[in-house]
Amino acid sequence: MLRVVSLTLAALAAFVSTAAADQAGDDLAICRDRQAELPARAAACDNLLSADRVAGKDKAIALSVRGSTLLNKRDYVRAIEVLSTALDLDPDYVVTLNLRGLAYERSGKEDLAMADYNLALQKRPAYGVPYNNRGVIHLRRGALQSALDDFSLSIKYTPKFLLAWTNRARVRTLMKDFDGALADFAEAEKIDAAAPQIAGSRCITYGMMGKYAQALADCSGLIEKQPKNVFVINNRADVNMMKGDLDAALKDYNAALQINPNNVRAHSGRGQIYERRKDLAQARADYRAAAYSLTRLDEIDVARARAIAQERLAALTPQTPGGAPAGRRVALVIGNGAYKNVHALPNPLRDSKLIAGVLRDVGFQTVISVSDLTRDKFFEALQTFANEAEKADWAVVYYAGHGFEIGGVNYLVPVDAKLAADKDAETQAVALEQVIAAVGAARKMRLVVLDACRDNPFAPTMQRTLALKLVDKGFSNIEPGDGFMVVYAAKHGETAMDGDGAANSPFATALAREIKQPRVEIRKLFDIVRDDVWAATKHEQQPFTYGSPPGREDFYFVAGK
């Protein structure tokens, strides 16, 4: 009897071993197959990597596929790490070089991207895709002839690559070779007549040709099919601007901002309309909303719109003296706790009231204190405050509520946000750049304080399409630029505490106490707040400051004697 059992177990073990081997063989075949559907290929490669059943060049392929998946999720840091490991295993795999170049490019590291594209082309001169990607960098840098040359080579070696055709058409449009551009769009239609970028971009070509009927037909036809395509709505607005129909352009820019209030192109375009109509205050507000960036890379159209906004904002900003050191100081204090689609936060309302009261006590002339803002009310509050900041030496925003990083962008969360998917943040939340813009009008001190690094309650049900490196743990690193301070209640990757039943959070408690101390320079003040919170939370929460105010002057909440 024992012999029968042992034989049965041996047979079962052999069966399991054979099945596992068959599965590994299937996974390897799928992982190697460049024509396989990407989700299936990614799953097969991940199975091999997780089970450590692949080595050498096959492991390089599996890592390359994993890197591609991370790239599509905008997790560029991990993509670069994984792709670099793949290149260590197979330095000649040009697909991986091209992918790492894309990851570098989208991280804002264009020189490293160019190096990878150049090396890929050196190893395989007839590889069409890196030519296209290198052409995009040339286009972003304004080197139109170099971009044109690269897109032409991409088409030569990869004639069915639709993106190369539409990119070359865009360059030819900028070079006013309209016939060439239209010919490229026609070739792209032969590849995929339904591709939205054809009509969406050709709309601009026709507009620059003065053929407004054709331009509007292209854009409007696509908008009928995709009514929330903000890119095309902006393009139609741009065409109406070319046509001189400012009312129609304004309607489109407003529609784009209703869908996505953070949209740079719509703010920049609307600012130009207001400037033409001599409404300079509103023009400055829109230019300001488009001018500030905390990310390293803008898409080409966004970069152009941002540059216009920055140039016009500088031209329209009064060059007046900053006034006395103890000049006008204004603050916007926001407490968002009554979230409608997730559990409420008890402390933001109490914290915001505490900070607003302290700022009034130390002499701020204007303190706007608001709570439980919906998306639209949040943007209204920022615009109202920006108008106040224009007349002030100091502008301070304090925010308590939910906030986190999604897809490389930091967001503050209105109380009506649903965030069923991570990508919804772009249209339902408030990008930190918009808060930076609101304080940016002040002449001297521009300070944003974010007590907003609490756990993200949307995470358990949120559909994840992007890489959410810190979606559960607050904000990511930023570079706010000269003359700005941004203070986080907890450094990146940490969670700010509510205070274990206390009336206020540890951060708000420390901040309110230190603000009232006389003759404490603001840089040192936030160092003290950091140390106080670190001690109060038993080394579990450490505030962090990014940026700095102008260096030639000291700033005090209470000047003292």
XYZ file of C-alpha atoms in Angstrom:
561
model
C 0.000 0.000 0.000
C 2.790 2.415 0.880
C 4.436 1.672 -2.458
C 1.242 2.568 -4.334
C 0.974 5.891 -2.498
C 4.579 6.818 -3.177
C 4.221 5.980 -6.858
C 1.078 8.073 -7.073
C 2.816 11.039 -5.463
C 5.736 10.665 -7.831
C 3.393 10.620 -10.809
C 1.603 13.716 -9.512
C 4.902 15.538 -8.990
C 5.982 14.612 -12.502
C 2.673 15.915 -13.884
C 3.014 19.219 -12.014
C 6.613 19.572 -13.184
C 5.605 18.910 -16.794
C 2.719 21.392 -16.600
C 5.018 24.052 -15.150
C 7.549 23.423 -17.891
C 4.826 23.667 -20.542
C 3.611 26.951 -19.023
C 7.153 28.314 -18.956
C 7.578 27.331 -22.589
C 4.332 29.074 -23.544
C 5.328 32.189 -21.580
C 8.714 32.294 -23.273
C 7.173 32.023 -26.729
C 4.689 34.812 -25.988
C 7.329 36.997 -24.315
C 9.561 36.708 -27.386
C 6.694 37.418 -29.815
C 6.773 41.117 -30.761
C 3.432 40.706 -32.543
C 1.636 39.463 -29.399
C -0.922 41.662 -27.659
C 0.934 43.835 -25.166
C -1.051 42.796 -22.024
C -0.542 39.112 -22.796
C 3.107 39.634 -23.626
C 3.680 41.675 -20.475
C 2.002 39.010 -18.327
C 4.090 36.243 -19.897
C 7.341 38.165 -19.406
C 6.427 38.985 -15.797
C 5.700 35.299 -15.132
C 9.156 34.383 -16.386
C 10.876 37.113 -14.378
C 8.944 36.342 -11.175
C 9.774 32.645 -11.393
C 13.390 33.404 -12.358
C 13.024 31.097 -15.374
C 14.757 33.257 -17.916
C 18.344 34.385 -18.433
C 20.649 36.107 -20.893
C 19.082 37.737 -23.938
C 15.669 36.274 -23.166
C 15.779 37.967 -19.781
C 16.769 41.195 -21.521
C 13.665 40.893 -23.718
C 11.449 40.233 -20.690
C 12.881 43.238 -18.854
C 12.457 45.386 -21.956
C 8.751 44.495 -22.094
C 8.402 45.259 -18.394
C 10.128 48.603 -18.969
C 7.728 49.367 -21.808
C 4.777 48.713 -19.495
C 6.224 51.053 -16.866
C 6.823 53.661 -19.559
C 3.179 53.507 -20.611
C 2.197 54.031 -16.970
C 4.471 57.112 -16.778
C 6.651 55.507 -14.112
C 9.784 56.803 -15.783
C 12.188 56.292 -12.882
C 11.472 52.569 -12.596
C 11.305 52.223 -16.387
C 14.833 53.607 -16.695
C 16.091 51.263 -13.970
C 14.522 48.180 -15.580
C 15.602 49.093 -19.112
C 19.157 49.807 -17.943
C 19.307 46.329 -16.409
C 18.071 44.893 -19.703
C 20.828 46.742 -21.571
C 23.436 45.349 -19.185
C 22.327 41.880 -20.323
C 22.092 42.761 -24.022
C 23.720 46.105 -24.963
C 22.876 45.633 -28.653
C 19.100 45.320 -28.243
C 18.105 48.558 -29.968
C 14.436 48.280 -28.969
C 15.484 48.698 -25.341
C 17.731 51.651 -26.196
C 14.824 53.371 -27.927
C 12.513 52.713 -24.964
C 15.017 54.050 -22.459
C 15.432 57.106 -24.659
C 11.683 57.678 -24.452
C 11.776 57.325 -20.658
C 14.615 59.836 -20.428
C 12.821 62.212 -22.816
C 9.581 62.117 -20.851
C 11.543 62.706 -17.659
C 12.853 65.925 -19.171
C 16.362 64.515 -19.702
C 16.593 65.245 -23.404
C 20.367 64.974 -23.705
C 20.326 61.428 -22.311
C 17.410 60.607 -24.585
C 19.304 61.866 -27.625
C 22.311 59.769 -26.641
C 20.158 56.620 -26.527
C 18.442 57.397 -29.832
C 21.795 58.101 -31.496
C 23.299 54.874 -30.155
C 20.282 52.852 -31.309
C 20.629 54.339 -34.805
C 24.373 53.752 -34.815
C 23.723 50.086 -34.099
C 20.825 49.812 -36.562
C 20.698 52.731 -39.047
C 17.510 51.439 -40.688
C 15.486 51.427 -37.426
C 12.754 53.982 -38.127
C 11.245 54.624 -34.693
C 14.228 56.386 -33.031
C 14.379 58.815 -35.976
C 10.816 59.864 -35.158
C 11.572 60.217 -31.454
C 14.728 62.220 -32.123
C 12.713 64.391 -34.494
C 10.273 65.203 -31.699
C 13.125 66.576 -29.578
C 14.368 68.661 -32.518
C 10.839 69.969 -32.980
C 10.525 70.862 -29.296
C 13.814 72.746 -29.555
C 12.658 74.627 -32.639
C 15.149 72.946 -34.995
C 12.559 72.458 -37.728
C 14.886 71.333 -40.536
C 16.520 68.707 -38.315
C 13.073 67.524 -37.230
C 11.941 67.327 -40.838
C 15.010 65.302 -41.790
C 14.475 62.823 -38.965
C 10.767 62.362 -39.657
C 11.608 61.764 -43.323
C 14.111 59.054 -42.358
C 11.553 57.486 -40.029
C 9.102 57.327 -42.934
C 11.778 55.938 -45.254
C 12.574 53.009 -42.973
C 9.103 52.533 -41.412
C 6.625 53.633 -44.097
C 3.593 52.332 -42.190
C 4.434 54.338 -39.047
C 1.480 56.748 -38.945
C 2.936 58.995 -36.251
C 5.961 59.832 -38.406
C 3.648 61.003 -41.213
C 1.547 63.225 -38.955
C 4.640 64.595 -37.196
C 6.222 65.504 -40.531
C 2.955 67.135 -41.561
C 3.044 69.285 -38.412
C 6.626 70.354 -39.119
C 5.796 71.176 -42.721
C 2.862 73.234 -41.461
C 5.185 75.243 -39.210
C 7.541 75.711 -42.180
C 4.527 76.829 -44.268
C 4.938 73.936 -46.701
C 1.200 73.429 -46.673
C 0.983 71.277 -49.794
C 3.596 68.933 -48.356
C 1.716 68.807 -45.051
C -1.579 67.949 -46.726
C 0.151 65.255 -48.763
C 1.509 63.733 -45.542
C -1.926 63.751 -43.940
C -3.265 61.983 -47.036
C -0.617 59.268 -46.669
C -1.485 58.911 -42.998
C -5.140 58.395 -43.942
C -4.112 55.455 -46.121
C -2.688 53.810 -42.996
C -5.611 54.598 -40.683
C -8.294 56.967 -41.922
C -9.943 57.056 -38.487
C -6.830 58.144 -36.557
C -7.936 61.267 -34.625
C -4.570 63.029 -34.868
C -5.033 63.408 -38.625
C -8.126 65.642 -38.566
C -7.064 67.206 -35.257
C -3.728 68.408 -36.630
C -4.867 69.077 -40.221
C -7.364 71.506 -38.725
C -4.424 73.776 -37.812
C -2.831 73.364 -41.244
C -5.997 74.513 -42.982
C -6.311 77.354 -40.491
C -2.807 78.619 -41.215
C -3.652 78.436 -44.923
C -6.662 80.651 -44.318
C -9.028 77.843 -45.359
C -11.209 78.235 -42.301
C -14.189 76.242 -43.556
C -12.051 73.138 -44.080
C -10.244 73.730 -40.794
C -13.428 74.028 -38.770
C -14.953 71.045 -40.582
C -11.979 68.901 -39.519
C -12.020 70.021 -35.888
C -15.803 70.102 -35.465
C -16.215 66.686 -37.042
C -13.770 65.185 -34.567
C -15.326 67.037 -31.614
C -18.711 65.541 -32.519
C -17.170 62.093 -32.122
C -15.022 63.005 -29.101
C -16.754 65.892 -27.283
C -14.239 65.890 -24.424
C -11.111 65.927 -26.602
C -9.550 69.055 -25.132
C -6.649 69.017 -27.621
C -9.019 69.399 -30.566
C -11.255 71.912 -28.783
C -8.149 74.047 -28.267
C -7.186 73.593 -31.909
C -10.605 74.818 -33.022
C -10.248 77.776 -30.684
C -6.857 78.544 -32.242
C -8.404 78.430 -35.727
C -11.152 80.817 -34.644
C -8.437 83.120 -33.303
C -6.719 83.028 -36.717
C -10.075 83.785 -38.322
C -10.632 86.733 -35.979
C -13.766 85.240 -34.415
C -12.848 85.959 -30.812
C -16.286 85.095 -29.473
C -16.141 81.593 -30.951
C -12.549 81.162 -29.747
C -13.475 82.280 -26.235
C -16.391 79.839 -26.203
C -14.050 76.979 -27.093
C -11.370 77.936 -24.568
C -14.067 78.158 -21.889
C -15.353 74.732 -22.935
C -11.840 73.292 -22.658
C -11.414 74.775 -19.190
C -14.793 73.481 -18.087
C -13.549 69.987 -18.926
C -10.037 70.520 -17.578
C -9.536 73.690 -15.489
C -5.779 72.978 -15.332
C -5.313 73.163 -19.115
C -2.343 75.334 -20.059
C -3.248 75.896 -23.715
C -6.760 77.097 -22.915
C -5.553 79.524 -20.244
C -2.855 80.891 -22.545
C -5.261 81.290 -25.485
C -7.981 82.873 -23.379
C -5.421 85.252 -21.925
C -4.613 86.458 -25.439
C -8.299 87.173 -26.085
C -8.649 89.143 -22.864
C -5.478 91.063 -23.670
C -6.852 92.008 -27.101
C -10.031 93.177 -25.402
C -8.000 95.267 -22.923
C -9.169 93.246 -19.912
C -5.622 93.117 -18.609
C -6.420 91.849 -15.117
C -8.163 88.787 -16.513
C -5.429 88.367 -19.114
C -2.784 88.314 -16.377
C -4.839 85.799 -14.385
C -4.987 83.414 -17.345
C -1.361 83.914 -18.306
C -0.374 83.251 -14.715
C -2.407 80.031 -14.673
C -0.468 78.880 -17.743
C 2.970 80.209 -16.867
C 4.125 78.065 -13.942
C 5.332 74.499 -14.345
C 6.494 71.964 -11.773
C 7.167 69.242 -14.340
C 10.282 68.850 -16.466
C 8.604 68.163 -19.774
C 5.787 69.817 -21.695
C 4.285 68.453 -24.862
C 5.168 70.622 -27.864
C 1.862 72.512 -28.055
C 1.801 73.012 -24.289
C 5.386 74.302 -24.279
C 4.539 76.841 -26.972
C 1.435 78.006 -25.100
C 3.349 78.259 -21.824
C 6.117 80.304 -23.444
C 3.550 82.769 -24.807
C 1.933 83.029 -21.375
C 5.272 83.673 -19.679
C 6.238 86.338 -22.220
C 2.911 88.164 -22.056
C 2.698 87.923 -18.267
C 6.110 89.580 -17.977
C 5.014 92.297 -20.407
C 1.768 93.008 -18.537
C 3.118 92.846 -15.001
C 3.598 96.362 -13.575
C 7.237 97.012 -12.784
C 6.595 98.820 -9.516
C 8.721 98.832 -6.337
C 7.894 96.193 -3.792
C 7.184 98.713 -1.053
C 8.270 98.613 2.586
C 9.423 95.348 4.199
C 6.214 95.249 6.257
C 4.004 95.790 3.212
C 0.613 94.350 2.407
C 0.253 90.646 3.247
C -2.610 88.429 2.075
C -3.510 84.781 2.628
C -5.898 82.150 1.349
C -6.660 79.396 3.882
C -8.514 76.272 2.718
C -9.810 73.390 4.800
C -11.312 70.491 2.844
C -12.750 67.777 5.057
C -16.368 67.051 4.053
C -15.554 64.766 1.128
C -18.685 63.512 -0.616
C -17.417 60.258 -2.088
C -14.995 59.062 0.602
C -14.870 59.349 4.374
C -14.648 62.834 5.851
C -11.507 64.269 7.443
C -12.162 65.773 10.882
C -9.169 68.066 11.265
C -8.811 70.217 8.094
C -11.622 72.574 9.097
C -10.190 73.029 12.597
C -6.642 73.379 11.261
C -7.618 75.972 8.675
C -9.525 78.030 11.254
C -6.507 77.920 13.564
C -4.084 79.090 10.865
C -6.459 81.770 9.545
C -6.837 83.183 13.055
C -3.096 83.274 13.651
C -2.439 85.037 10.332
C -4.999 87.696 11.226
C -3.412 88.042 14.658
C 0.060 88.708 13.204
C -1.262 91.460 10.941
C -2.196 90.016 7.566
C -4.437 92.639 5.983
C -6.543 90.100 4.063
C -7.198 86.499 5.074
C -9.677 84.622 2.911
C -10.784 81.535 4.823
C -12.869 78.962 2.933
C -13.783 75.329 3.489
C -15.106 72.246 1.728
C -14.527 73.546 -1.792
C -15.863 71.768 -4.841
C -13.730 71.782 -7.975
C -15.304 74.902 -9.457
C -15.339 76.773 -6.137
C -11.681 75.855 -5.612
C -10.646 77.467 -8.894
C -12.844 80.502 -8.182
C -11.157 80.945 -4.818
C -7.703 80.772 -6.412
C -8.607 83.396 -9.019
C -10.102 85.731 -6.413
C -6.994 85.340 -4.297
C -4.652 85.931 -7.244
C -6.310 89.318 -7.728
C -5.522 90.138 -4.092
C -1.972 88.838 -4.431
C -1.267 91.274 -7.275
C -1.592 94.110 -4.760
C 0.543 92.509 -2.065
C 4.142 91.948 -1.048
C 3.286 88.609 0.591
C 0.902 85.941 -0.693
C 0.372 82.785 1.375
C -1.829 79.765 0.652
C -2.445 77.201 3.396
C -4.310 74.033 2.411
C -5.476 71.164 4.601
C -7.196 68.180 3.000
C -6.442 65.332 0.635
C -3.577 65.671 -1.809
C -1.296 63.332 -3.705
C 0.803 62.752 -6.799
C -0.632 61.044 -9.863
C 1.275 60.464 -13.079
C 4.024 62.902 -12.105
C 1.667 65.780 -11.192
C 0.768 66.915 -7.667
C -2.936 67.526 -7.030
C -5.129 68.972 -4.287
C -8.494 67.244 -4.046
C -11.846 69.090 -4.019
C -14.634 67.617 -1.897
C -16.747 66.579 -4.924
C -13.986 64.549 -6.613
C -14.910 60.971 -7.507
C -11.608 59.783 -8.987
C -12.930 56.492 -10.302
C -9.698 56.260 -12.311
C -6.324 57.863 -11.685
C -6.519 59.825 -14.953
C -9.636 61.611 -13.618
C -7.378 63.739 -11.423
C -6.518 65.915 -14.425
C -10.125 67.055 -14.763
C -11.484 66.657 -11.213
C -8.627 67.908 -9.026
C -6.494 71.047 -8.738
C -2.924 70.864 -10.032
C -0.399 72.353 -7.617
C 0.775 74.620 -10.452
C -2.525 76.498 -10.168
C -1.850 77.227 -6.501
C 1.687 78.337 -7.349
C 0.167 80.639 -9.977
C -2.173 82.217 -7.420
C 0.666 83.283 -5.111
C 2.915 84.132 -8.068
C 1.426 87.602 -8.438
C 2.895 88.808 -5.135
C 5.958 91.022 -5.295
C 8.137 89.380 -2.645
C 7.105 86.410 -0.515
C 5.228 83.613 -2.313
C 4.461 80.779 0.069
C 2.350 77.620 -0.277
C 1.846 75.417 2.789
C 0.330 71.971 2.227
C -0.940 69.993 5.197
C -2.205 67.492 2.665
C -0.241 64.283 2.777
C -2.902 62.076 4.306
C -3.632 58.540 3.093
C -5.527 58.511 -0.183
C -9.017 57.052 0.433
C -9.665 56.751 -3.303
C -6.833 54.246 -3.753
C -8.717 50.995 -2.939
C -11.321 51.527 -5.688
C -9.394 53.708 -8.117
C -8.757 52.176 -11.529
C -5.027 52.476 -12.114
C -3.881 53.289 -15.610
C -0.849 55.389 -14.662
C 2.078 54.784 -12.341
C 1.024 56.044 -8.928
C 4.349 56.083 -7.171
C 3.033 57.985 -4.168
C -0.709 57.903 -4.593
C -1.106 56.364 -1.140
C 1.541 58.493 0.532
C 1.240 62.161 -0.295
C 3.128 64.345 -2.738
C 6.205 63.937 -4.898
C 9.295 66.140 -5.129
C 8.961 69.456 -6.934
C 11.138 72.338 -8.094
C 9.004 75.459 -7.578
C 11.447 77.966 -9.071
C 13.091 81.108 -7.755
C 11.213 83.225 -5.259
C 8.760 80.536 -4.120
C 8.538 78.381 -1.006
C 6.411 75.246 -0.919
C 6.193 73.534 2.463
C 4.856 70.005 2.818
C 3.563 68.813 6.190
C 5.293 65.505 5.438
C 8.139 64.837 3.051
C 7.511 62.763 -0.050
C 6.405 59.217 0.666
C 5.220 59.987 4.205
C 1.723 60.541 5.588
C 0.787 63.606 7.622
C -0.985 62.757 10.857
C -4.290 64.174 12.041
C -3.266 64.209 15.674
C -4.746 61.108 17.351
C -7.949 62.827 18.452
C -6.257 66.145 19.222
C -7.954 69.382 18.230
C -5.373 70.000 15.513
C -2.775 68.138 13.497
C 0.831 68.155 14.764
C 1.883 70.283 11.799
C -0.870 72.908 12.219
C -0.187 73.053 15.966
C 3.537 73.677 15.474
C 3.017 76.138 12.624
C 0.462 78.226 14.568
C 2.773 78.359 17.579
C 5.909 79.382 15.669
C 4.246 81.970 13.398
C 3.521 84.094 16.489
C 7.161 84.161 17.627
C 8.851 87.526 16.956
C 12.036 87.922 14.917
C 12.150 84.377 13.540
C 13.161 84.526 9.888
C 10.856 82.448 7.715
C 13.503 79.951 6.585
C 14.466 79.238 10.186
C 10.817 79.202 11.233
C 10.040 76.233 9.000
C 13.182 74.476 10.208
C 11.839 74.832 13.760
C 8.403 73.589 12.669
C 10.071 70.580 11.073
C 11.930 69.747 14.280
C 8.816 70.258 16.442
C 6.683 67.941 14.272
C 9.466 65.371 14.091
C 9.615 65.287 17.886
C 5.841 65.414 18.454
C 5.223 62.479 16.113
C 8.085 60.429 17.569
C 10.018 60.549 14.293
C 7.108 59.420 12.133
C 6.451 62.688 10.260
C 8.984 65.164 8.945
C 7.895 68.331 7.101
C 9.916 69.376 4.091
C 10.504 72.686 2.310
C 11.138 73.173 -1.398
C 12.402 76.397 -2.952
C 13.235 79.594 -1.119
C 12.212 83.264 -1.011
C 14.395 86.013 -2.495
C 17.818 85.797 -0.902
C 18.634 89.479 -0.369
C 15.907 90.085 2.192
C 14.780 88.544 5.465
C 11.100 87.760 5.986
C 9.296 87.644 9.338
C 5.697 86.820 10.218
C 6.261 88.974 13.335
C 9.016 91.525 12.921
C 9.388 92.416 16.594
C 11.628 95.184 17.791
